[in-house]
Amino acid sequence: MQAALFFALLVLQGGGVVWHDVHAFGVEGKAWKGTKAPFDRLPAKAEAKVRKAVWDLSRDSAGMCVRFATDATAIHVRWKLTKKRLAMSQMPATGVSGVDLYVRHEGQWRWLAVGWPEFPVSSARLVAHLAKTQRQYLLYLPLYNGVSSVEIGVPSDAKIEKGKAPKHKPIVFYGTSITHGACASRPGMAHPAIVGRRLGYPIVNLGFSGNGRLETEVAELMAEVDAAVYILDCCPNLSGDEAGKRLGPCVRALRAKHPATPILVVEDRTYPSSFLVSHLRKRNSENRKSLRAAFDVLVTAGQKNLHYLRGEELLGVDGDDTVDGSHPTDLGFQRQAAAFLRVLRGILPR
Amino acid sequence: MQAALFFALLVLQGGGVVWHDVHAFGVEGKAWKGTKAPFDRLPAKAEAKVRKAVWDLSRDSAGMCVRFATDATAIHVRWKLTKKRLAMSQMPATGVSGVDLYVRHEGQWRWLAVGWPEFPVSSARLVAHLAKTQRQYLLYLPLYNGVSSVEIGVPSDAKIEKGKAPKHKPIVFYGTSITHGACASRPGMAHPAIVGRRLGYPIVNLGFSGNGRLETEVAELMAEVDAAVYILDCCPNLSGDEAGKRLGPCVRALRAKHPATPILVVEDRTYPSSFLVSHLRKRNSENRKSLRAAFDVLVTAGQKNLHYLRGEELLGVDGDDTVDGSHPTDLGFQRQAAAFLRVLRGILPR
């Protein structure tokens, strides 16, 4: 009798919502098991290996997502953030610290709902009034904040289970703030996420804001992940000299363990104000020249399965697709995803 | 001697920047002279006429811009905000409270720089290292904040003057939060701003977040503005019944003073989650049915030069162009602007 009363109170308190830790379903985009905290992007051992800035940024949950299947008529999410700063001046809190829900519908991933963050614990009913039909869902975690726990809540009469995961090896992105997700309005709109949805591949996001610097210690960590493709997209955080000097060691660090896996080398996106601001035009030009020369050296030296994406293909020609002259908006990310998809479709096995 | 020293100190303090109040160049998008504060969107007399929510929202500078011409090698902006809340959860501070600079280049408006806001006074060097060439500029003011002063700063050796203004009558938009600009990343990316740049028309933005309700008192105020086109785009803030009932009185209020000016009636955009969430699908369907019926009654009654834009044309088919299931991101605004441009190009004189 007492137990029944206690249970009734519990359900009442939770509004009839039963909460499930997402570890029950698995966290995609997390490439290592031995992490210091449950949603870290790099393994615990990396703390002694990479620069502090890289380590600190690796604790953001960028690129992580959870696949689940449920017949729930409503879906709730509760997530605990690690950082108080919910937003950036040029990126909204929904992208920095929010969660983003997609659903499989007629053979495609369709956006369904976003979760607005609060510090430290956010709890949101993402969607309600759904027909009681089993569906596949994909929940993206915050791009520029960390999470210490994530739970999915469904009504007590709902079934919920692990979702169908892609069978492919992941596409591993190593990059800058742009790869990290600045400045998407929601986590699902960063280009690695769009690429993953469109291709049906898992992705691993190793974007480190301001600190994607083609470092061999990061490449050595990447090489621990058995990837479908490795993407090296660090130019915006490097001078021309650095871009040229660092490409070779990074590629060789990957090749030491993966002699044949495709590697995609990406130039820096065109600064949209570079048509008037000459030092930005110069920076684009020097970075590209230097990266291309280093790439050609690798090819000439016999490296196989190296691919190249030109920077001028990444954004549009109207100059209107960044928020600040550097970071894509959702418009820029959609265009950038299209550029990656064009080249990746030629690289990935059919 | 003392005066020279004083002047030298002044220039030193200002870093050699000379500041110009934008009223020297004129404020476009402000349709009334008799305003309570210098950047209000409605005249002072409206305070006694419209609901308080509409009045309060009319004090945001949405849609206002300043045209100037200068040969300055650097452009600074200083603006004083009226509201402390710089951002919204799903819209970044750059869009809510920032300023946005475009430049005329090869016959087109090209984005150049954004100004990040601070409260109460923001001061930003938007761009530097420009060649010393006379150019036309367009500076957009904050979308969801008010300004009490705006100044443009240029180096003391620069010439600066009023820019070339479009000779057309303005396109007057009356709408909801979407017209108001939620959730553009920068003021220049709200669809009325894009439409204005692309057509070369001044625009007047009468978007009132959550309060664009096809009210006759607002239509009567709109009728005081001699417009190229009046746009009525309030459906998202109305029930189906209201949309139908209120269209006629609004159109008649405009027609009382402007018997022949084109009026464009716009349906509500499709909710991107409506494919699964039936009450949103129902809301879209009822609003459209009701608005269309009221529109057809007006046409049957002999009203001329009425035009109609269908809601399903406003956003894309991928469902990825809003941040929150209602408000467009820059991706959504670009698509929405394209939809408006298609219909406006058929309406405006060639």
XYZ file of C-alpha atoms in Angstrom:
700
model
C 0.000 0.000 0.000
C 2.746 2.397 0.998
C 4.802 1.372 -2.060
C 1.846 1.995 -4.372
C 1.308 5.427 -2.853
C 5.006 6.212 -3.218
C 4.940 5.148 -6.884
C 1.797 7.207 -7.538
C 3.526 10.232 -6.033
C 6.617 9.644 -8.146
C 4.581 9.492 -11.350
C 2.695 12.585 -10.247
C 5.908 14.466 -9.592
C 7.272 13.477 -12.954
C 3.963 14.238 -14.694
C 3.810 10.583 -15.723
C 7.156 10.898 -17.526
C 9.670 8.073 -17.215
C 13.274 9.183 -17.680
C 15.950 7.126 -19.458
C 19.675 7.856 -19.293
C 20.856 8.039 -22.909
C 23.694 5.618 -22.194
C 20.996 2.951 -22.418
C 20.785 3.781 -26.148
C 24.432 4.589 -26.837
C 26.112 7.882 -27.658
C 27.156 8.243 -31.288
C 30.043 10.541 -32.200
C 31.953 9.664 -29.066
C 34.970 7.828 -30.450
C 36.646 6.723 -27.202
C 35.414 4.711 -24.253
C 38.115 5.734 -21.763
C 37.004 9.295 -21.225
C 37.384 11.420 -18.107
C 33.724 12.467 -18.194
C 30.893 10.656 -19.992
C 30.453 13.110 -22.885
C 34.093 14.098 -23.551
C 35.226 14.011 -27.173
C 38.834 12.950 -26.421
C 40.030 10.096 -24.178
C 41.303 10.834 -20.655
C 44.910 10.155 -21.731
C 44.687 13.067 -24.190
C 44.786 15.533 -21.305
C 48.546 14.950 -20.994
C 49.064 14.949 -24.749
C 47.206 17.891 -26.320
C 47.376 21.597 -25.516
C 45.147 22.723 -22.640
C 42.937 24.742 -24.999
C 42.279 21.644 -27.125
C 41.601 19.538 -24.042
C 39.177 22.084 -22.596
C 37.290 22.380 -25.895
C 37.164 18.591 -26.255
C 34.798 18.546 -23.291
C 32.035 20.168 -25.373
C 29.617 17.563 -26.719
C 29.825 18.823 -30.342
C 28.758 16.198 -32.851
C 27.417 13.725 -30.315
C 23.960 12.336 -30.836
C 21.666 9.663 -29.497
C 19.532 7.344 -31.619
C 16.408 5.909 -30.077
C 13.113 4.424 -31.189
C 9.830 5.009 -29.423
C 6.082 5.025 -29.871
C 5.769 7.852 -27.349
C 3.172 10.532 -27.970
C 5.451 13.071 -26.270
C 9.233 13.345 -25.959
C 10.971 15.162 -23.139
C 14.679 15.788 -22.657
C 16.575 16.702 -19.500
C 20.211 17.680 -19.850
C 22.746 19.022 -17.397
C 25.201 21.585 -18.756
C 28.784 21.998 -17.603
C 29.249 25.665 -18.527
C 27.196 28.637 -17.439
C 27.687 30.625 -20.636
C 24.685 29.508 -22.696
C 25.229 31.606 -25.820
C 27.778 33.624 -27.756
C 27.172 37.107 -29.143
C 26.867 35.763 -32.671
C 25.453 32.277 -31.874
C 22.193 31.664 -30.061
C 21.823 29.575 -26.885
C 19.877 26.929 -28.837
C 23.005 26.195 -30.902
C 25.593 26.630 -28.157
C 23.802 24.731 -25.382
C 20.556 23.326 -26.762
C 19.516 19.887 -27.971
C 18.014 19.191 -31.371
C 15.573 16.422 -32.336
C 15.146 14.805 -35.752
C 12.783 11.993 -36.703
C 12.908 9.455 -39.518
C 10.002 10.142 -41.856
C 9.437 8.732 -45.337
C 13.029 7.593 -45.607
C 14.597 10.886 -44.529
C 15.651 12.650 -41.346
C 13.229 15.521 -40.715
C 13.773 18.189 -38.116
C 11.187 18.012 -35.336
C 12.058 20.136 -32.292
C 14.741 22.102 -30.471
C 15.349 22.197 -26.702
C 16.060 25.617 -25.178
C 18.784 25.489 -22.558
C 18.935 26.682 -18.981
C 21.829 26.458 -16.551
C 22.565 24.073 -14.955
C 19.657 21.727 -15.751
C 17.366 22.093 -18.734
C 14.172 20.123 -18.935
C 12.040 20.483 -22.022
C 9.027 18.803 -23.534
C 10.338 18.815 -27.075
C 7.219 17.568 -28.789
C 3.745 16.281 -27.893
C 0.491 15.197 -29.538
C 2.239 12.617 -31.721
C 0.340 9.595 -32.995
C 1.313 6.487 -30.999
C 3.503 4.977 -33.737
C 7.010 3.541 -33.403
C 9.538 5.907 -34.996
C 13.307 6.380 -35.150
C 14.717 9.547 -33.549
C 18.056 11.315 -33.519
C 18.885 13.760 -30.729
C 21.901 16.067 -31.114
C 23.713 17.307 -28.014
C 25.040 20.871 -27.454
C 27.758 22.178 -29.773
C 29.635 24.647 -27.569
C 28.801 23.458 -24.090
C 29.357 20.187 -22.267
C 26.781 17.901 -20.716
C 27.229 15.785 -17.622
C 23.992 13.862 -18.127
C 21.283 13.549 -20.749
C 17.973 11.789 -20.215
C 15.052 11.183 -22.530
C 11.604 11.211 -20.981
C 8.546 9.463 -22.394
C 5.068 8.803 -21.003
C 4.935 5.722 -18.788
C 2.907 3.742 -21.353
C 5.505 4.261 -24.119
C 8.051 1.757 -25.377
C 11.538 3.140 -25.904
C 14.664 1.366 -27.135
C 18.007 1.825 -28.845
C 17.623 3.235 -32.357
C 18.922 1.773 -35.598
C 22.555 2.835 -35.858
C 24.365 3.250 -39.187
C 26.615 0.282 -39.919
C 29.375 2.347 -41.507
C 32.621 3.436 -39.926
C 32.479 7.098 -38.896
C 33.566 10.146 -40.862
C 36.069 11.906 -38.601
C 36.251 15.701 -38.908
C 39.271 17.570 -37.505
C 38.784 21.304 -37.716
C 38.255 24.749 -36.266
C 35.328 26.634 -34.738
C 33.449 26.057 -37.990
C 33.652 22.263 -37.610
C 32.917 22.738 -33.900
C 29.618 24.267 -35.024
C 29.932 28.057 -34.903
C 27.479 29.578 -35.612
C 24.671 27.066 -36.208
C 21.292 27.994 -34.758
C 20.782 24.393 -33.580
C 23.193 21.446 -33.126
C 21.706 19.604 -36.121
C 22.668 22.419 -38.498
C 26.459 22.235 -38.130
C 27.772 20.864 -41.440
C 29.195 17.610 -39.975
C 25.718 16.824 -38.600
C 24.030 17.608 -41.923
C 26.589 15.448 -43.769
C 26.029 12.566 -41.324
C 22.245 12.702 -41.746
C 22.381 12.954 -45.511
C 24.901 10.150 -45.995
C 23.653 7.915 -43.178
C 27.140 7.757 -41.633
C 28.117 8.323 -38.020
C 30.337 11.365 -37.618
C 32.996 12.270 -35.085
C 33.402 16.017 -34.593
C 36.914 17.024 -33.557
C 36.413 20.738 -34.152
C 38.278 22.858 -31.630
C 37.315 26.516 -31.699
C 40.382 28.623 -32.557
C 42.545 25.574 -31.933
C 42.159 23.324 -34.955
C 45.826 23.558 -35.832
C 46.737 20.351 -37.706
C 48.640 19.082 -34.672
C 50.258 15.652 -34.923
C 49.173 14.767 -31.385
C 45.568 15.192 -32.485
C 46.183 13.277 -35.716
C 47.703 10.422 -33.676
C 44.543 10.314 -31.576
C 42.391 10.392 -34.723
C 44.364 7.437 -36.040
C 43.037 5.406 -33.097
C 39.570 5.727 -34.639
C 38.865 3.395 -37.539
C 37.290 5.867 -39.915
C 35.509 5.774 -43.272
C 37.222 9.083 -44.117
C 39.480 11.449 -42.196
C 38.832 15.117 -42.863
C 41.563 17.691 -42.192
C 39.968 21.140 -42.170
C 42.187 23.378 -40.047
C 43.322 26.125 -42.425
C 41.290 28.958 -40.852
C 43.287 28.556 -37.595
C 46.701 28.508 -39.307
C 48.973 30.912 -41.127
C 49.926 29.914 -44.662
C 53.337 28.714 -43.467
C 51.816 26.577 -40.731
C 49.179 25.056 -43.017
C 51.893 23.931 -45.405
C 54.298 22.648 -42.772
C 51.752 20.774 -40.696
C 49.791 18.924 -43.351
C 52.516 16.343 -44.099
C 53.112 15.226 -40.491
C 49.353 14.943 -39.898
C 48.787 12.830 -42.994
C 51.755 10.616 -42.099
C 50.424 10.157 -38.541
C 47.145 8.896 -40.013
C 48.885 6.793 -42.691
C 51.064 5.045 -40.049
C 47.958 3.181 -38.922
C 45.663 3.530 -41.941
C 47.587 3.157 -45.178
C 44.527 3.208 -47.407
C 41.733 5.124 -45.669
C 40.645 8.170 -47.649
C 41.832 11.507 -46.307
C 40.096 14.707 -47.366
C 42.115 17.914 -47.094
C 40.041 21.094 -46.993
C 41.070 24.658 -47.782
C 39.887 27.658 -45.747
C 36.539 29.162 -46.733
C 36.637 32.490 -48.552
C 36.228 35.404 -46.137
C 33.061 37.114 -47.378
C 34.582 40.593 -46.906
C 37.790 39.689 -48.735
C 36.541 41.367 -51.936
C 37.341 44.690 -50.181
C 39.649 43.793 -47.311
C 42.995 42.968 -48.858
C 44.665 41.287 -45.883
C 41.865 38.728 -45.742
C 42.199 38.099 -49.481
C 45.938 37.646 -48.899
C 45.320 35.250 -46.030
C 42.995 33.109 -48.163
C 45.462 33.131 -51.012
C 48.548 32.265 -48.919
C 46.778 29.525 -46.960
C 45.513 27.863 -50.085
C 48.785 28.103 -51.967
C 50.669 26.644 -49.032
C 48.170 23.864 -48.304
C 47.936 22.892 -51.975
C 51.722 22.782 -52.330
C 52.028 20.506 -49.288
C 49.218 18.337 -50.645
C 50.935 18.037 -54.023
C 54.188 17.032 -52.321
C 52.344 14.192 -50.579
C 50.759 13.037 -53.831
C 54.082 13.207 -55.663
C 55.665 11.194 -52.853
C 53.188 8.423 -53.623
C 50.479 8.960 -51.001
C 47.258 7.403 -52.279
C 43.613 8.159 -51.616
C 44.185 11.794 -50.739
C 41.375 14.148 -51.726
C 41.069 17.899 -51.819
C 38.194 20.352 -51.335
C 38.723 23.904 -52.558
C 37.869 26.731 -50.187
C 35.954 28.740 -52.736
C 33.390 25.930 -52.979
C 32.507 26.039 -49.278
C 30.312 29.114 -49.109
C 28.075 30.916 -51.587
C 28.873 33.756 -53.940
C 26.479 36.256 -52.329
C 28.653 36.861 -49.241
C 25.564 36.599 -47.051
C 26.127 33.229 -45.391
C 28.256 34.029 -42.367
C 27.178 35.979 -39.301
C 30.524 37.706 -38.742
C 32.699 37.326 -41.807
C 34.050 33.989 -40.686
C 31.461 31.660 -39.175
C 28.618 30.230 -41.264
C 25.000 30.692 -40.307
C 22.584 27.844 -41.052
C 22.568 29.196 -44.611
C 26.355 28.865 -44.798
C 26.335 25.450 -43.146
C 23.798 24.149 -45.613
C 26.009 25.318 -48.488
C 29.138 23.964 -46.825
C 27.441 20.603 -46.267
C 26.545 20.502 -49.971
C 30.220 21.045 -50.865
C 31.350 18.250 -48.534
C 28.626 15.944 -49.833
C 29.715 16.470 -53.442
C 33.245 15.347 -52.667
C 32.402 12.673 -50.062
C 29.970 10.937 -52.415
C 32.895 10.363 -54.748
C 35.115 9.021 -51.964
C 32.862 6.716 -49.953
C 32.180 3.174 -51.151
C 28.882 2.884 -52.991
C 47.649 77.060 -27.898
C 45.294 75.694 -25.273
C 42.623 75.126 -27.912
C 45.065 73.231 -30.133
C 46.129 71.083 -27.214
C 42.483 70.419 -26.348
C 41.734 69.408 -29.946
C 44.816 67.158 -30.058
C 43.634 65.452 -26.865
C 40.150 65.016 -28.296
C 41.447 63.375 -31.449
C 43.740 61.226 -29.328
C 40.856 60.103 -27.153
C 38.778 59.314 -30.211
C 41.709 57.594 -31.909
C 41.450 60.137 -34.719
C 37.848 59.095 -35.381
C 35.287 61.770 -36.164
C 31.742 60.824 -35.218
C 28.633 61.741 -37.217
C 25.078 61.456 -35.937
C 23.199 59.413 -38.556
C 20.416 61.994 -38.705
C 22.851 63.942 -40.880
C 22.360 61.206 -43.504
C 18.689 60.384 -42.888
C 17.090 57.277 -41.436
C 15.355 55.078 -43.982
C 12.507 52.825 -42.899
C 11.206 55.385 -40.432
C 7.870 56.352 -41.939
C 6.831 59.145 -39.551
C 8.505 62.357 -38.482
C 6.432 63.051 -35.370
C 7.853 60.259 -33.218
C 8.230 60.213 -29.445
C 11.860 59.050 -29.698
C 14.159 59.431 -32.709
C 14.132 55.759 -33.831
C 10.500 54.794 -33.108
C 8.653 52.970 -35.863
C 5.227 54.502 -35.102
C 4.337 58.183 -34.581
C 3.837 59.553 -31.045
C 0.069 59.764 -31.559
C -0.028 55.970 -32.032
C 0.593 55.472 -28.316
C -3.050 56.376 -27.638
C -4.334 54.367 -30.608
C -2.644 50.933 -30.652
C -2.434 48.271 -27.944
C 0.406 48.745 -25.440
C 2.216 45.640 -26.730
C 2.240 47.044 -30.267
C 3.385 50.444 -29.033
C 6.203 48.949 -26.951
C 7.397 46.793 -29.857
C 7.225 49.760 -32.236
C 10.128 51.265 -30.315
C 12.509 48.601 -31.699
C 14.444 49.890 -34.709
C 13.585 46.881 -36.926
C 13.965 47.642 -40.612
C 15.627 51.021 -40.165
C 18.826 51.689 -42.036
C 21.165 54.528 -42.874
C 22.690 55.177 -46.286
C 25.960 57.039 -46.451
C 28.873 57.473 -48.815
C 32.485 57.747 -47.720
C 36.046 57.262 -48.848
C 37.043 56.240 -45.300
C 39.616 53.486 -44.902
C 37.878 52.430 -41.666
C 34.265 52.600 -40.505
C 33.247 52.716 -36.858
C 29.765 52.686 -35.380
C 28.602 53.736 -31.928
C 25.022 52.958 -30.939
C 23.121 53.327 -27.710
C 20.616 50.586 -26.930
C 17.374 51.096 -25.044
C 16.953 47.551 -23.690
C 19.365 45.528 -21.610
C 18.335 42.138 -23.044
C 20.774 41.794 -25.945
C 19.763 38.353 -27.238
C 16.996 35.776 -27.191
C 17.510 32.058 -26.569
C 17.019 31.259 -30.224
C 18.352 34.513 -31.766
C 21.876 35.835 -31.267
C 22.747 39.274 -29.902
C 24.101 40.314 -33.313
C 20.576 39.995 -34.757
C 18.620 41.281 -31.769
C 20.819 44.273 -30.894
C 23.639 44.490 -33.449
C 24.201 46.668 -36.499
C 24.934 45.310 -39.962
C 26.944 46.953 -42.740
C 26.590 46.434 -46.501
C 28.531 48.125 -49.283
C 27.676 48.740 -52.936
C 30.085 46.716 -55.052
C 29.847 45.968 -58.752
C 26.200 46.994 -58.860
C 25.115 44.911 -55.881
C 24.832 45.222 -52.131
C 27.494 43.019 -50.544
C 27.650 42.225 -46.853
C 30.720 43.733 -45.216
C 30.620 43.647 -41.396
C 28.499 43.161 -38.305
C 28.686 45.166 -35.065
C 28.496 43.174 -31.818
C 26.350 44.860 -29.192
C 27.009 45.798 -25.590
C 24.666 47.498 -23.154
C 24.121 50.414 -22.996
C 26.656 51.760 -25.513
C 28.310 49.692 -28.207
C 31.278 51.031 -30.080
C 32.766 48.934 -32.838
C 35.279 49.339 -35.603
C 33.288 47.482 -38.221
C 35.929 47.402 -40.926
C 39.411 48.747 -41.602
C 42.207 48.575 -44.198
C 39.899 49.668 -47.013
C 41.319 51.382 -50.078
C 40.576 55.119 -49.940
C 37.782 55.038 -52.539
C 34.341 56.642 -52.328
C 31.694 53.958 -51.840
C 27.992 53.702 -50.946
C 27.131 52.004 -47.639
C 23.982 50.726 -45.975
C 23.882 50.250 -42.211
C 21.000 48.296 -40.659
C 19.930 49.054 -37.086
C 18.964 46.454 -34.429
C 15.922 44.263 -35.065
C 14.676 43.501 -31.555
C 16.140 46.339 -29.536
C 15.757 50.099 -29.699
C 18.448 52.700 -30.197
C 18.515 56.179 -28.728
C 21.465 57.322 -30.839
C 23.554 55.993 -33.707
C 26.804 57.551 -34.899
C 29.138 56.621 -37.706
C 32.828 57.250 -37.129
C 35.424 57.747 -39.844
C 39.062 58.837 -39.778
C 39.463 62.607 -39.660
C 40.796 62.761 -43.248
C 37.741 60.992 -44.691
C 34.842 62.541 -46.551
C 31.402 61.303 -45.524
C 27.992 62.332 -46.864
C 24.393 61.226 -47.337
C 24.158 58.105 -49.497
C 22.139 57.653 -52.676
C 18.602 56.833 -51.574
C 16.178 54.790 -53.704
C 13.650 57.023 -55.436
C 10.778 54.595 -55.053
C 7.983 54.731 -52.525
C 8.551 52.216 -49.721
C 7.264 48.679 -49.457
C 5.388 48.584 -46.152
C 5.366 45.240 -44.318
C 2.822 44.628 -41.545
C 3.472 41.352 -39.786
C 4.493 39.236 -36.837
C 7.775 38.296 -35.161
C 8.922 36.902 -38.510
C 8.573 40.294 -40.205
C 10.071 41.885 -37.072
C 13.159 39.771 -37.834
C 13.103 36.676 -35.621
C 15.446 34.885 -35.872
C 17.922 36.496 -38.279
C 21.579 36.310 -37.278
C 22.105 39.915 -38.381
C 19.654 42.778 -39.115
C 20.389 42.605 -42.848
C 19.142 39.030 -43.080
C 15.489 39.600 -42.115
C 13.449 39.042 -45.274
C 12.162 42.628 -45.565
C 15.801 43.829 -45.573
C 16.813 41.263 -48.212
C 13.816 42.223 -50.356
C 14.690 45.922 -50.034
C 18.312 45.355 -51.086
C 17.427 43.120 -53.990
C 14.691 45.361 -55.392
C 16.349 48.676 -54.564
C 13.256 49.858 -52.669
C 13.057 51.407 -49.221
C 11.158 49.204 -46.809
C 9.128 49.991 -43.702
C 9.052 47.146 -41.192
C 5.890 47.080 -39.097
C 6.487 43.620 -37.665
C 5.297 43.334 -34.070
C 6.432 40.178 -32.358
C 3.405 38.121 -31.277
C 1.229 41.150 -31.987
C 0.862 41.374 -35.737
C -2.889 40.918 -35.599
C -4.353 42.652 -38.665
C -5.679 45.486 -36.519
C -7.522 48.321 -38.253
C -5.794 50.930 -36.079
C -2.461 49.740 -37.468
C -3.833 49.627 -41.022
C -5.066 53.212 -40.592
C -1.562 54.256 -39.580
C -0.085 52.324 -42.532
C -2.469 54.234 -44.817
C -0.699 57.455 -43.792
C 2.407 56.126 -45.562
C 2.367 56.477 -49.344
C 3.573 52.997 -50.252
C 4.621 51.152 -53.402
C 2.972 48.018 -51.944
C 1.291 47.224 -48.643
C 2.009 43.742 -47.322
C -0.370 42.129 -44.819
C 1.405 39.152 -43.262
C -0.208 38.573 -39.867
C -1.625 35.044 -40.092
C 0.847 33.407 -37.668
C -0.463 35.631 -34.842
C -4.153 34.946 -35.559
C -6.591 32.086 -35.295
C -8.301 31.048 -38.503
C -11.472 32.926 -37.508
C -9.570 36.105 -36.743
C -7.537 35.977 -39.963
C -10.739 35.779 -41.985
C -12.638 38.426 -40.049
C -9.838 40.976 -39.881
C -8.570 40.980 -43.446
C -11.533 42.892 -44.912
C -11.470 45.829 -42.455
C -7.677 46.152 -42.891
C -7.887 46.209 -46.674
C -10.728 48.729 -46.539
C -8.742 50.964 -44.160
C -5.898 51.020 -46.706
C -8.267 51.443 -49.668
C -9.968 54.457 -48.027
C -6.819 56.450 -48.729
C -5.167 54.375 -51.470
C -7.737 53.068 -53.934
C -5.182 51.628 -56.348
C -1.995 50.766 -54.433
C -1.149 47.067 -54.635
C -1.841 45.083 -51.479
C -0.162 41.721 -50.958
C -1.891 39.309 -48.588
C 0.355 36.578 -47.197
C -0.602 33.221 -45.690
C 1.139 31.747 -42.648
C 4.308 29.743 -43.303
C 4.048 25.972 -42.964
C 5.108 24.812 -39.492
C 8.058 22.515 -40.215
C 6.883 19.960 -37.644
C 3.321 19.917 -38.964
C 4.000 16.690 -40.902
C 3.778 14.903 -37.509
C 2.050 17.366 -35.203
C -1.586 17.411 -36.235
C -2.729 20.538 -34.381
C -0.112 22.589 -36.226
C -1.245 21.107 -39.533
C -4.803 22.028 -38.571
C -3.770 25.568 -37.651
C -2.051 26.061 -41.031
C -5.045 24.643 -42.839
C -7.679 26.690 -40.975
C -5.719 29.943 -41.225
C -5.219 29.559 -44.921
C -8.783 28.557 -45.670
C -10.124 31.480 -43.691
C -7.692 34.052 -45.116
C -8.265 32.849 -48.672
C -12.060 32.987 -48.262
C -11.858 36.561 -46.954
C -9.516 37.466 -49.815
C -11.907 35.984 -52.380
C -14.808 37.955 -50.877
C -12.813 41.169 -51.380
C -12.001 40.280 -54.976
C -15.610 39.342 -55.698
C -16.698 42.657 -54.169
C -14.590 44.410 -56.820
C -11.394 45.199 -54.944
C -8.597 45.613 -57.488
C -4.861 45.129 -57.276
C -5.016 42.587 -54.464
C -2.323 39.898 -54.564
C -1.833 36.692 -52.654
C 1.239 34.732 -51.505
C 0.683 31.119 -50.457
C 2.175 29.985 -47.172
C 3.648 26.809 -48.545
C 5.935 28.866 -50.797
C 7.557 30.732 -47.890
C 9.921 28.104 -46.533
C 11.724 25.117 -48.037
C 10.627 21.509 -48.249
C 13.442 20.149 -46.061
C 11.994 21.455 -42.777
C 15.430 22.686 -41.756
C 15.023 26.427 -42.116
C 13.596 27.525 -38.791
C 15.376 27.507 -35.448
C 12.324 26.577 -33.379
C 9.563 25.348 -35.639
C 8.262 28.836 -36.279
C 10.961 31.454 -36.830
C 13.227 31.338 -39.886
C 16.980 31.249 -39.586
C 19.021 33.088 -42.222
C 18.412 30.019 -44.393
C 14.662 30.415 -43.958
C 14.791 34.176 -44.474
C 16.701 33.771 -47.705
C 14.010 31.374 -48.973
C 11.212 33.597 -47.720
C 12.781 36.616 -49.425
C 12.898 34.621 -52.685
C 9.159 33.905 -52.362
C 8.359 37.582 -51.754
C 10.620 38.641 -54.627
C 8.848 36.311 -57.067
C 5.485 37.895 -56.344
C 6.688 41.491 -55.828
C 8.476 41.525 -59.179
C 5.115 40.904 -60.804
C 3.425 43.669 -58.815
C 5.900 46.562 -58.867
C 6.116 48.834 -61.905
C 8.948 47.842 -64.270
